[in-house]
Coordinates of C-alpha atoms in Angstrom, one line a residue:
Chain A
M1 CA -48.7 17.3 -15.5
S2 CA -47.3 20.1 -17.7
S3 CA -50.4 22.1 -18.2
S4 CA -49.6 25.8 -17.6
S5 CA -52.1 27.7 -15.6
H6 CA -51.9 31.3 -17.0
S7 CA -55.2 32.8 -18.1
T8 CA -56.2 32.7 -21.8
P9 CA -54.1 35.3 -23.7
P10 CA -55.8 37.8 -26.0
A11 CA -56.7 36.1 -29.3
S12 CA -53.9 36.3 -32.0
A13 CA -51.5 37.7 -29.4
A14 CA -49.8 34.4 -28.8
S15 CA -49.3 30.9 -30.2
I16 CA -49.8 27.6 -28.5
T17 CA -47.4 24.7 -28.8
V18 CA -48.5 21.2 -27.8
E19 CA -47.0 17.8 -27.8
V20 CA -49.3 15.5 -29.8
L21 CA -49.2 11.7 -29.2
V22 CA -50.7 9.4 -31.8
F23 CA -51.3 5.7 -31.6
A24 CA -52.1 2.5 -33.4
K25 CA -53.4 2.9 -37.0
L26 CA -52.9 6.7 -36.8
A27 CA -49.3 6.3 -35.8
E28 CA -48.8 3.8 -38.6
L29 CA -50.4 6.2 -41.1
L30 CA -48.4 9.2 -39.9
G31 CA -45.2 7.3 -39.7
Q32 CA -44.5 8.7 -36.2
T33 CA -45.8 8.4 -32.6
S34 CA -45.5 12.0 -31.5
L35 CA -45.2 15.4 -33.1
R36 CA -45.2 19.0 -32.0
V37 CA -48.0 21.3 -33.2
T38 CA -48.1 25.1 -32.9
L39 CA -51.4 27.0 -33.4
P40 CA -52.6 30.5 -32.9
A41 CA -54.3 31.0 -29.5
P42 CA -57.0 30.3 -28.4
T43 CA -57.2 26.7 -29.7
T44 CA -59.0 23.5 -29.0
V45 CA -58.3 19.8 -29.1
G46 CA -60.3 19.6 -32.3
D47 CA -58.1 22.3 -33.9
V48 CA -55.0 20.2 -33.0
R49 CA -56.6 17.1 -34.5
D50 CA -57.5 19.0 -37.7
A51 CA -53.9 20.3 -38.0
V52 CA -52.5 16.7 -37.5
L53 CA -54.9 15.1 -39.9
A54 CA -54.2 17.8 -42.5
S55 CA -50.6 16.6 -42.6
G56 CA -51.2 13.5 -44.6
P57 CA -53.5 12.7 -47.6
G58 CA -56.8 11.1 -46.8
L59 CA -56.4 11.2 -43.0
E60 CA -59.5 13.4 -42.6
R61 CA -61.6 10.2 -43.0
L62 CA -60.3 9.2 -39.5
T63 CA -62.0 12.2 -37.9
P64 CA -65.2 10.5 -36.7
A65 CA -63.3 7.7 -35.1
L66 CA -60.9 9.6 -32.9
A67 CA -61.2 10.2 -29.2
F68 CA -59.0 12.6 -27.2
A69 CA -57.0 13.0 -24.0
V70 CA -55.3 16.1 -22.6
N71 CA -52.6 15.5 -20.0
R72 CA -53.6 11.8 -19.7
A73 CA -57.3 12.3 -19.1
H74 CA -60.2 11.8 -21.6
T75 CA -61.6 15.0 -23.0
T76 CA -63.7 16.2 -26.0
A77 CA -62.9 18.0 -29.2
D78 CA -64.2 21.4 -27.9
A79 CA -61.9 21.4 -24.9
P80 CA -59.3 24.3 -24.9
V81 CA -55.6 23.4 -24.9
V82 CA -52.9 25.6 -23.4
D83 CA -49.2 25.8 -24.2
G84 CA -47.3 22.8 -23.1
D85 CA -50.3 20.4 -22.9
E86 CA -49.9 16.8 -23.9
V87 CA -52.6 16.1 -26.4
A88 CA -53.4 12.5 -27.4
L89 CA -55.4 11.4 -30.5
L90 CA -56.9 8.0 -29.7
P91 CA -58.1 5.6 -32.4
P92 CA -60.9 3.2 -31.3
L93 CA -59.7 1.6 -28.0
A94 CA -59.4 -2.2 -28.1
G95 CA -58.3 -3.2 -24.6
G96 CA -59.8 -5.9 -22.4
Chain B
M1 CA -49.4 -2.0 -8.3
P2 CA -49.0 -1.2 -11.9
C3 CA -51.8 -2.4 -14.2
L4 CA -49.8 -3.0 -17.4
T5 CA -47.4 -5.8 -17.6
S6 CA -45.6 -7.7 -20.3
S7 CA -45.5 -10.9 -18.2
P8 CA -48.1 -13.6 -18.2
L9 CA -51.1 -12.9 -15.9
D10 CA -51.9 -15.1 -12.9
L11 CA -55.3 -15.4 -11.5
D12 CA -54.3 -16.8 -8.1
R13 CA -51.8 -14.0 -7.6
L14 CA -54.5 -11.4 -8.4
V15 CA -57.0 -13.0 -6.1
A16 CA -54.4 -13.1 -3.3
R17 CA -54.1 -9.3 -3.6
V18 CA -57.8 -8.7 -2.7
V19 CA -59.1 -11.6 -0.7
S20 CA -59.2 -11.6 3.1
P21 CA -61.1 -13.3 5.9
E22 CA -63.4 -10.2 6.0
R23 CA -63.9 -10.3 2.2
G24 CA -65.0 -13.8 1.5
G25 CA -66.8 -13.3 -1.8
V26 CA -64.4 -13.0 -4.7
A27 CA -65.5 -12.5 -8.4
T28 CA -63.0 -12.5 -11.2
F29 CA -63.0 -11.9 -14.9
T30 CA -60.4 -13.1 -17.4
G31 CA -60.3 -12.1 -21.1
V32 CA -58.4 -14.6 -23.2
V33 CA -57.1 -14.1 -26.8
R34 CA -59.5 -15.7 -29.1
N35 CA -58.6 -17.6 -32.3
H36 CA -61.0 -15.8 -34.6
H37 CA -62.3 -12.3 -35.3
D38 CA -64.8 -11.3 -38.0
G39 CA -64.6 -14.9 -39.2
R40 CA -60.9 -14.8 -39.8
S41 CA -58.3 -17.0 -38.1
V42 CA -56.1 -15.1 -35.6
L43 CA -52.6 -16.4 -34.9
R44 CA -51.5 -13.9 -32.3
L45 CA -52.1 -10.4 -31.1
E46 CA -49.9 -7.4 -30.3
Y47 CA -51.2 -5.1 -27.5
S48 CA -49.8 -1.6 -27.3
A49 CA -50.8 1.2 -24.9
Y50 CA -50.5 4.8 -24.1
D51 CA -48.7 3.7 -21.0
A52 CA -48.8 6.7 -18.7
M53 CA -52.5 7.4 -19.4
A54 CA -53.4 3.6 -19.3
E55 CA -51.9 3.3 -15.9
A56 CA -53.7 6.5 -14.7
E57 CA -57.0 5.3 -16.1
C58 CA -56.8 1.9 -14.6
A59 CA -56.0 3.4 -11.2
R60 CA -59.1 5.7 -11.6
I61 CA -61.3 2.8 -12.5
V62 CA -60.2 0.7 -9.6
S63 CA -60.8 3.7 -7.1
E64 CA -64.2 4.3 -8.6
A65 CA -65.2 0.7 -8.0
E66 CA -63.8 0.7 -4.5
R67 CA -65.7 3.9 -3.8
Q68 CA -68.9 2.6 -5.3
W69 CA -68.9 -0.8 -3.6
P70 CA -67.3 -2.0 -0.3
V71 CA -64.7 -4.1 -2.2
R72 CA -61.0 -4.4 -2.9
V73 CA -60.2 -4.6 -6.6
A74 CA -57.1 -5.7 -8.6
L75 CA -56.7 -5.2 -12.3
E76 CA -53.9 -6.2 -14.7
H77 CA -53.7 -5.9 -18.5
R78 CA -51.0 -7.5 -20.5
T79 CA -49.1 -5.7 -23.4
G80 CA -46.8 -6.9 -26.1
H81 CA -47.2 -10.1 -28.1
L82 CA -49.8 -12.6 -27.0
E83 CA -50.7 -16.0 -28.4
V84 CA -54.2 -17.4 -28.7
G85 CA -55.3 -18.7 -25.4
D86 CA -53.2 -16.2 -23.4
A87 CA -55.0 -14.0 -20.9
A88 CA -55.0 -10.3 -21.9
V89 CA -56.8 -8.9 -18.9
M90 CA -57.7 -10.1 -15.4
I91 CA -59.8 -8.5 -12.7
A92 CA -60.5 -9.7 -9.2
A93 CA -63.0 -8.0 -6.8
A94 CA -63.5 -9.2 -3.2
G95 CA -66.2 -8.1 -0.8
A96 CA -68.1 -9.4 2.2
H97 CA -71.0 -10.2 -0.2
R98 CA -71.1 -11.8 -3.6
Q99 CA -73.4 -9.2 -5.2
E100 CA -70.9 -6.4 -4.7
A101 CA -68.0 -8.5 -5.8
F102 CA -69.8 -9.3 -9.1
D103 CA -71.1 -5.8 -9.6
A104 CA -67.6 -4.3 -9.1
C105 CA -65.9 -6.8 -11.3
R106 CA -68.3 -6.2 -14.1
Y107 CA -68.0 -2.4 -13.8
V108 CA -64.3 -2.6 -14.0
I109 CA -64.2 -4.7 -17.2
E110 CA -66.8 -2.5 -18.9
E111 CA -64.8 0.7 -18.0
V112 CA -61.5 -0.9 -19.1
K113 CA -62.9 -1.6 -22.5
R114 CA -64.5 1.9 -22.8
R115 CA -61.7 4.0 -21.3
V116 CA -58.2 2.5 -21.1
P117 CA -56.1 3.5 -24.1
I118 CA -54.9 0.2 -25.3
W119 CA -54.9 -1.1 -28.9
K120 CA -54.4 -4.4 -30.4
R121 CA -53.2 -5.6 -33.8
E122 CA -54.2 -9.0 -35.0
H123 CA -51.9 -11.2 -37.0
F124 CA -53.9 -13.5 -39.3
A125 CA -53.1 -16.9 -40.6
D126 CA -52.9 -15.5 -44.1
G127 CA -49.9 -13.3 -43.1
T128 CA -51.8 -10.0 -42.9
M129 CA -52.5 -8.0 -39.9
S130 CA -54.9 -5.3 -38.9
W131 CA -55.7 -3.0 -35.9
V132 CA -58.9 -4.1 -34.1
D133 CA -61.7 -1.6 -34.2
P134 CA -64.5 -2.7 -31.8
T135 CA -66.7 0.1 -33.1
A136 CA -66.5 -1.1 -36.8
R137 CA -69.4 -2.9 -38.4
P138 CA -68.6 -6.7 -38.8
K139 CA -67.1 -7.7 -42.1
A140 CA -69.4 -9.1 -44.8
A141 CA -68.6 -12.7 -43.8
D142 CA -70.2 -12.1 -40.4
V143 CA -73.3 -10.4 -41.6
A144 CA -76.5 -12.2 -42.3
P145 CA -76.8 -13.1 -46.0
S146 CA -79.5 -10.6 -46.7
D147 CA -78.5 -6.9 -46.4
G148 CA -81.6 -6.0 -48.3
P149 CA -84.7 -4.2 -46.7
V150 CA -86.4 -6.0 -43.9
P151 CA -90.0 -6.8 -44.9
Chain C
M1 CA -66.3 -34.3 -12.7
P2 CA -67.6 -34.6 -9.1
C3 CA -68.6 -31.4 -7.5
L4 CA -67.8 -32.3 -3.9
T5 CA -64.2 -32.7 -2.8
S6 CA -62.3 -32.8 0.5
S7 CA -59.1 -31.4 -1.1
P8 CA -58.3 -27.7 -1.4
L9 CA -59.9 -26.0 -4.4
D10 CA -57.8 -24.5 -7.1
L11 CA -59.0 -21.6 -9.3
D12 CA -56.6 -22.2 -12.1
R13 CA -57.5 -25.8 -12.5
L14 CA -61.2 -24.9 -12.6
V15 CA -60.6 -22.2 -15.2
A16 CA -58.6 -24.6 -17.3
R17 CA -61.6 -26.9 -17.4
V18 CA -63.8 -24.4 -19.1
V19 CA -61.7 -21.9 -21.1
S20 CA -60.9 -22.4 -24.8
P21 CA -59.8 -20.2 -27.7
E22 CA -63.5 -20.0 -28.6
R23 CA -64.6 -19.1 -25.1
G24 CA -62.4 -16.1 -24.3
G25 CA -64.5 -14.5 -21.5
V26 CA -64.1 -16.3 -18.1
A27 CA -66.0 -15.3 -14.9
T28 CA -65.3 -17.0 -11.7
F29 CA -66.7 -16.8 -8.1
T30 CA -64.9 -18.0 -5.0
G31 CA -66.5 -18.2 -1.6
V32 CA -64.0 -18.1 1.2
V33 CA -64.6 -19.0 4.9
R34 CA -65.0 -15.7 6.8
N35 CA -63.7 -15.1 10.3
H36 CA -66.9 -13.8 11.7
H37 CA -70.6 -14.5 11.7
D38 CA -73.3 -12.8 13.6
G39 CA -70.6 -10.8 15.3
R40 CA -68.8 -13.9 16.7
S41 CA -65.3 -15.0 15.9
V42 CA -65.2 -18.1 13.8
L43 CA -62.1 -20.4 14.1
R44 CA -63.0 -23.0 11.5
L45 CA -66.0 -24.7 9.8
E46 CA -67.1 -28.2 9.1
Y47 CA -69.1 -28.7 5.9
S48 CA -71.2 -31.8 5.5
A49 CA -73.4 -32.8 2.6
Y50 CA -76.1 -35.2 1.6
D51 CA -73.5 -36.4 -0.9
A52 CA -75.5 -38.3 -3.5
M53 CA -78.2 -35.5 -3.8
A54 CA -75.6 -32.7 -3.6
E55 CA -73.7 -34.3 -6.6
A56 CA -77.0 -34.7 -8.5
E57 CA -78.1 -31.1 -7.7
C58 CA -74.8 -29.6 -8.7
A59 CA -74.9 -31.5 -12.0
R60 CA -78.4 -30.2 -12.6
I61 CA -77.4 -26.6 -11.9
V62 CA -74.4 -26.8 -14.2
S63 CA -76.6 -28.2 -17.0
E64 CA -79.2 -25.5 -16.5
A65 CA -76.6 -22.8 -16.8
E66 CA -75.1 -24.4 -19.9
R67 CA -78.6 -24.7 -21.5
Q68 CA -79.5 -21.1 -20.6
W69 CA -76.3 -19.5 -21.9
P70 CA -73.7 -20.5 -24.4
V71 CA -71.1 -21.3 -21.8
R72 CA -69.1 -24.1 -20.2
V73 CA -69.3 -24.2 -16.4
A74 CA -67.3 -25.9 -13.7
L75 CA -68.3 -26.1 -10.0
E76 CA -66.6 -27.5 -7.0
H77 CA -67.6 -27.4 -3.3
R78 CA -65.4 -28.4 -0.5
T79 CA -66.5 -30.6 2.4
G80 CA -64.9 -31.5 5.7
H81 CA -63.0 -29.2 8.0
L82 CA -62.0 -25.8 6.6
E83 CA -60.0 -23.0 8.1
V84 CA -60.7 -19.3 7.9
G85 CA -59.4 -18.1 4.5
D86 CA -59.9 -21.5 2.8
A87 CA -62.1 -21.5 -0.3
A88 CA -65.4 -23.4 0.2
V89 CA -66.9 -23.1 -3.2
M90 CA -65.5 -22.1 -6.7
I91 CA -67.3 -21.6 -10.0
A92 CA -65.9 -20.9 -13.4
A93 CA -68.0 -19.9 -16.5
A94 CA -66.5 -19.4 -19.9
G95 CA -68.2 -18.0 -23.0
A96 CA -67.5 -16.1 -26.1
H97 CA -68.8 -12.9 -24.4
R98 CA -68.4 -11.6 -20.9
Q99 CA -72.1 -10.9 -20.3
E100 CA -73.1 -14.6 -20.5
A101 CA -70.0 -15.7 -18.5
F102 CA -71.0 -13.3 -15.6
D103 CA -74.7 -14.3 -15.9
A104 CA -74.1 -17.9 -15.8
C105 CA -71.5 -17.7 -12.9
R106 CA -74.0 -15.7 -10.9
Y107 CA -76.8 -18.1 -11.6
V108 CA -74.8 -21.0 -10.4
I109 CA -73.7 -19.5 -7.1
E110 CA -77.3 -18.4 -6.3
E111 CA -78.7 -21.8 -7.1
V112 CA -76.0 -23.6 -5.2
K113 CA -76.9 -21.6 -2.1
R114 CA -80.6 -22.2 -2.6
R115 CA -80.6 -25.9 -3.6
V116 CA -77.5 -27.9 -2.9
P117 CA -77.9 -29.9 0.4
I118 CA -74.8 -28.9 2.3
W119 CA -74.6 -27.7 5.9
K120 CA -71.9 -26.1 7.9
R121 CA -71.1 -26.0 11.6
E122 CA -69.1 -23.1 12.9
H123 CA -66.5 -23.6 15.6
F124 CA -66.2 -20.3 17.6
A125 CA -63.3 -19.0 19.5
D126 CA -65.1 -19.5 22.8
G127 CA -65.2 -23.3 22.2
T128 CA -68.9 -23.5 21.2
M129 CA -70.2 -24.5 17.9
S130 CA -73.4 -24.1 16.0
W131 CA -75.1 -25.1 12.7
V132 CA -75.4 -22.1 10.4
D133 CA -78.9 -21.1 9.5
P134 CA -78.9 -18.5 6.7
T135 CA -82.6 -18.1 7.1
A136 CA -82.4 -17.2 10.8
R137 CA -82.8 -13.6 11.9
P138 CA -79.5 -12.1 13.0
K139 CA -78.6 -12.3 16.7
A140 CA -79.3 -9.3 18.9
A141 CA -75.8 -8.1 18.6
D142 CA -76.2 -7.5 14.9
V143 CA -79.6 -5.8 15.1
A144 CA -79.9 -2.1 15.2
P145 CA -80.3 -0.8 18.8
S146 CA -84.0 0.1 18.4
D147 CA -86.4 -2.7 17.8
G148 CA -89.3 -0.4 18.6
P149 CA -91.9 0.9 16.2
V150 CA -90.6 2.9 13.3
P151 CA -92.0 6.4 13.3
Chain D
M1 CA -83.4 -44.8 -7.7
S2 CA -85.4 -47.2 -5.5
S3 CA -88.8 -45.7 -6.0
S4 CA -91.3 -48.4 -6.8
S5 CA -93.8 -47.6 -9.6
H6 CA -96.9 -49.5 -8.7
S7 CA -100.1 -47.5 -8.5
T8 CA -101.4 -46.3 -5.2
P9 CA -102.9 -49.2 -3.2
P10 CA -106.3 -48.8 -1.6
A11 CA -106.1 -46.8 1.6
S12 CA -105.5 -48.9 4.7
A13 CA -104.9 -51.9 2.6
A14 CA -101.1 -51.5 2.7
S15 CA -98.4 -49.8 4.6
I16 CA -95.5 -47.9 3.2
T17 CA -92.0 -48.1 4.5
V18 CA -89.4 -45.5 3.6
E19 CA -85.8 -44.8 4.4
V20 CA -85.5 -41.4 6.1
L21 CA -82.2 -39.4 6.0
V22 CA -81.7 -36.6 8.4
F23 CA -78.9 -34.1 8.5
A24 CA -77.1 -31.4 10.5
K25 CA -78.9 -30.1 13.5
L26 CA -81.7 -32.6 13.1
A27 CA -79.3 -35.6 13.0
E28 CA -77.7 -34.2 16.1
L29 CA -81.0 -33.9 17.9
L30 CA -82.2 -37.4 16.8
G31 CA -78.8 -39.0 17.5
Q32 CA -78.9 -40.7 14.2
T33 CA -78.5 -40.0 10.4
S34 CA -81.1 -42.4 9.0
L35 CA -84.1 -44.3 10.2
R36 CA -86.8 -46.5 8.7
V37 CA -90.5 -45.3 9.0
T38 CA -93.6 -47.3 8.2
L39 CA -96.9 -45.5 7.8
P40 CA -100.3 -46.6 6.5
A41 CA -100.9 -45.9 2.8
P42 CA -101.4 -43.4 1.2
T43 CA -98.9 -41.1 2.9
T44 CA -97.0 -37.9 2.1
V45 CA -93.6 -36.4 2.8
G46 CA -95.3 -34.2 5.5
D47 CA -96.6 -37.4 7.2
V48 CA -93.2 -38.9 7.2
R49 CA -91.7 -35.6 8.7
D50 CA -94.4 -35.6 11.5
A51 CA -93.7 -39.2 12.4
V52 CA -90.0 -38.5 12.6
L53 CA -90.4 -35.3 14.6
A54 CA -92.8 -37.0 17.0
S55 CA -90.0 -39.4 18.0
G56 CA -88.3 -36.8 20.2
P57 CA -89.4 -34.2 22.6
G58 CA -89.7 -30.6 21.3
L59 CA -88.7 -31.5 17.8
E60 CA -91.9 -30.2 16.3
R61 CA -90.5 -26.6 16.6
L62 CA -88.2 -27.5 13.6
T63 CA -91.3 -28.1 11.4
P64 CA -91.3 -24.7 9.7
A65 CA -87.5 -24.8 8.9
L66 CA -87.4 -28.2 7.1
A67 CA -87.2 -28.7 3.4
F68 CA -87.6 -32.1 1.7
A69 CA -86.3 -34.4 -1.0
V70 CA -87.5 -37.7 -2.3
N71 CA -85.1 -39.8 -4.1
R72 CA -82.5 -37.1 -4.2
A73 CA -84.7 -34.4 -5.7
H74 CA -86.3 -31.4 -3.9
T75 CA -90.0 -31.8 -3.3
T76 CA -92.8 -30.4 -1.0
A77 CA -94.6 -31.6 2.1
D78 CA -97.7 -32.6 0.2
A79 CA -95.8 -34.9 -2.2
P80 CA -96.9 -38.6 -2.0
V81 CA -94.3 -41.2 -1.1
V82 CA -94.4 -44.8 -2.1
D83 CA -92.8 -47.9 -0.6
G84 CA -89.1 -47.9 -0.8
D85 CA -88.6 -44.2 -1.4
E86 CA -85.6 -42.4 0.1
V87 CA -87.0 -39.4 2.0
A88 CA -84.7 -36.7 3.2
L89 CA -85.5 -34.0 5.9
L90 CA -83.3 -31.0 5.1
P91 CA -82.6 -28.3 7.7
P92 CA -81.8 -24.8 6.3
L93 CA -79.1 -25.3 3.6
A94 CA -75.8 -23.5 4.1
G95 CA -73.6 -24.4 1.2
G96 CA -71.7 -21.8 -1.0

């Protein structure tokens, strides 16, 4: 995994860049399957989601439906992200 | 063994991976592409996955089941284009007793549906397609006629 | 379809009898001859049945399951000589939803064990054989060392 | 099925003959798989079992283990039998 292990830097002293993967309907609406997002530290999965959904008109309506993974494991919107994390925004799963 | 595959699934092959003379009770589950959804006629489906995470999550689910019950579990999920009648997911769980085989098999399919990042897009007979959202309310066609207040 | 057969069982064939595009969830159970019983090494088994009643009872169990859940059920039980690792019984239950497929499959195997007049004789590695009695207490070898009063 | 449907005759006015099928360990101990038993009417499945087990030494010890069928359906020891019934004495089942 690419998660860096340094301790949280002082707020506003650094920025955090993550790779964001999007899927299914969300990938279709965004016209891409991955993007790079940079936000001021500290930041959370929810902040990353908000930044991505702000990039297209009307995408905010997807907010309640999305689940999240960081570095290939499920997590929640309030989880912190660190520089280099792989963040995934997951529309409703439909496997099985 | 990888969980995701673009080839047809095979129940006998899956059972062979878990059965043994010490594990004589084998429960399996197969999920087959249905020909209707929300009252609309489905021609075929397209499964896509967050591959790396799907593999990791499948492996986690299988280990959880094997830790929770004295069983061996095999799990495969197909991706890509599937026709109506094709198997999309197969699970086999083998144990010395049937109870634990059934319980483990059922646990795995529930967790797969809940946790594995796989999506499907349905292609309908009318030429349209849509991403399946199991959390969505059924379309009007599936809902009982009266949506009014219940007496 | 008869339930009893002296030929090898085949899971794919059984699944094919029940699955359809409307019944996309298929649960199966396979019972395989184990290589040990009461701590003794089993070489092979010999299944015999009260044929006419076994067929009638299997048919009754299948109809009960199909009445109780919206499923199609197939059931086969092998008779005659079986080797360790051979399947003795197979059940497939298909429904629109996995819950009912699992419930029906489990109902059928429980009822088969409880009601279908089939017996088995185990041939052991030491040349002896005995009729299996699932109601019997385990032999001393299988019982915990202390049979004395529990504190 | 061969079950006759006449009403129960007066006790001691008639005898009842049934075909008895035996299986597994019981067939082995009796050295046969079927036998014909005639008893005074009225009679029950339990009476038939007692008559069969009395035909060999030490067979009574099997009594608690046996289950019963009449005309290919499970029944209990107190069920009546009529002339022509097919009565089965079933050692502990071991299918599945």
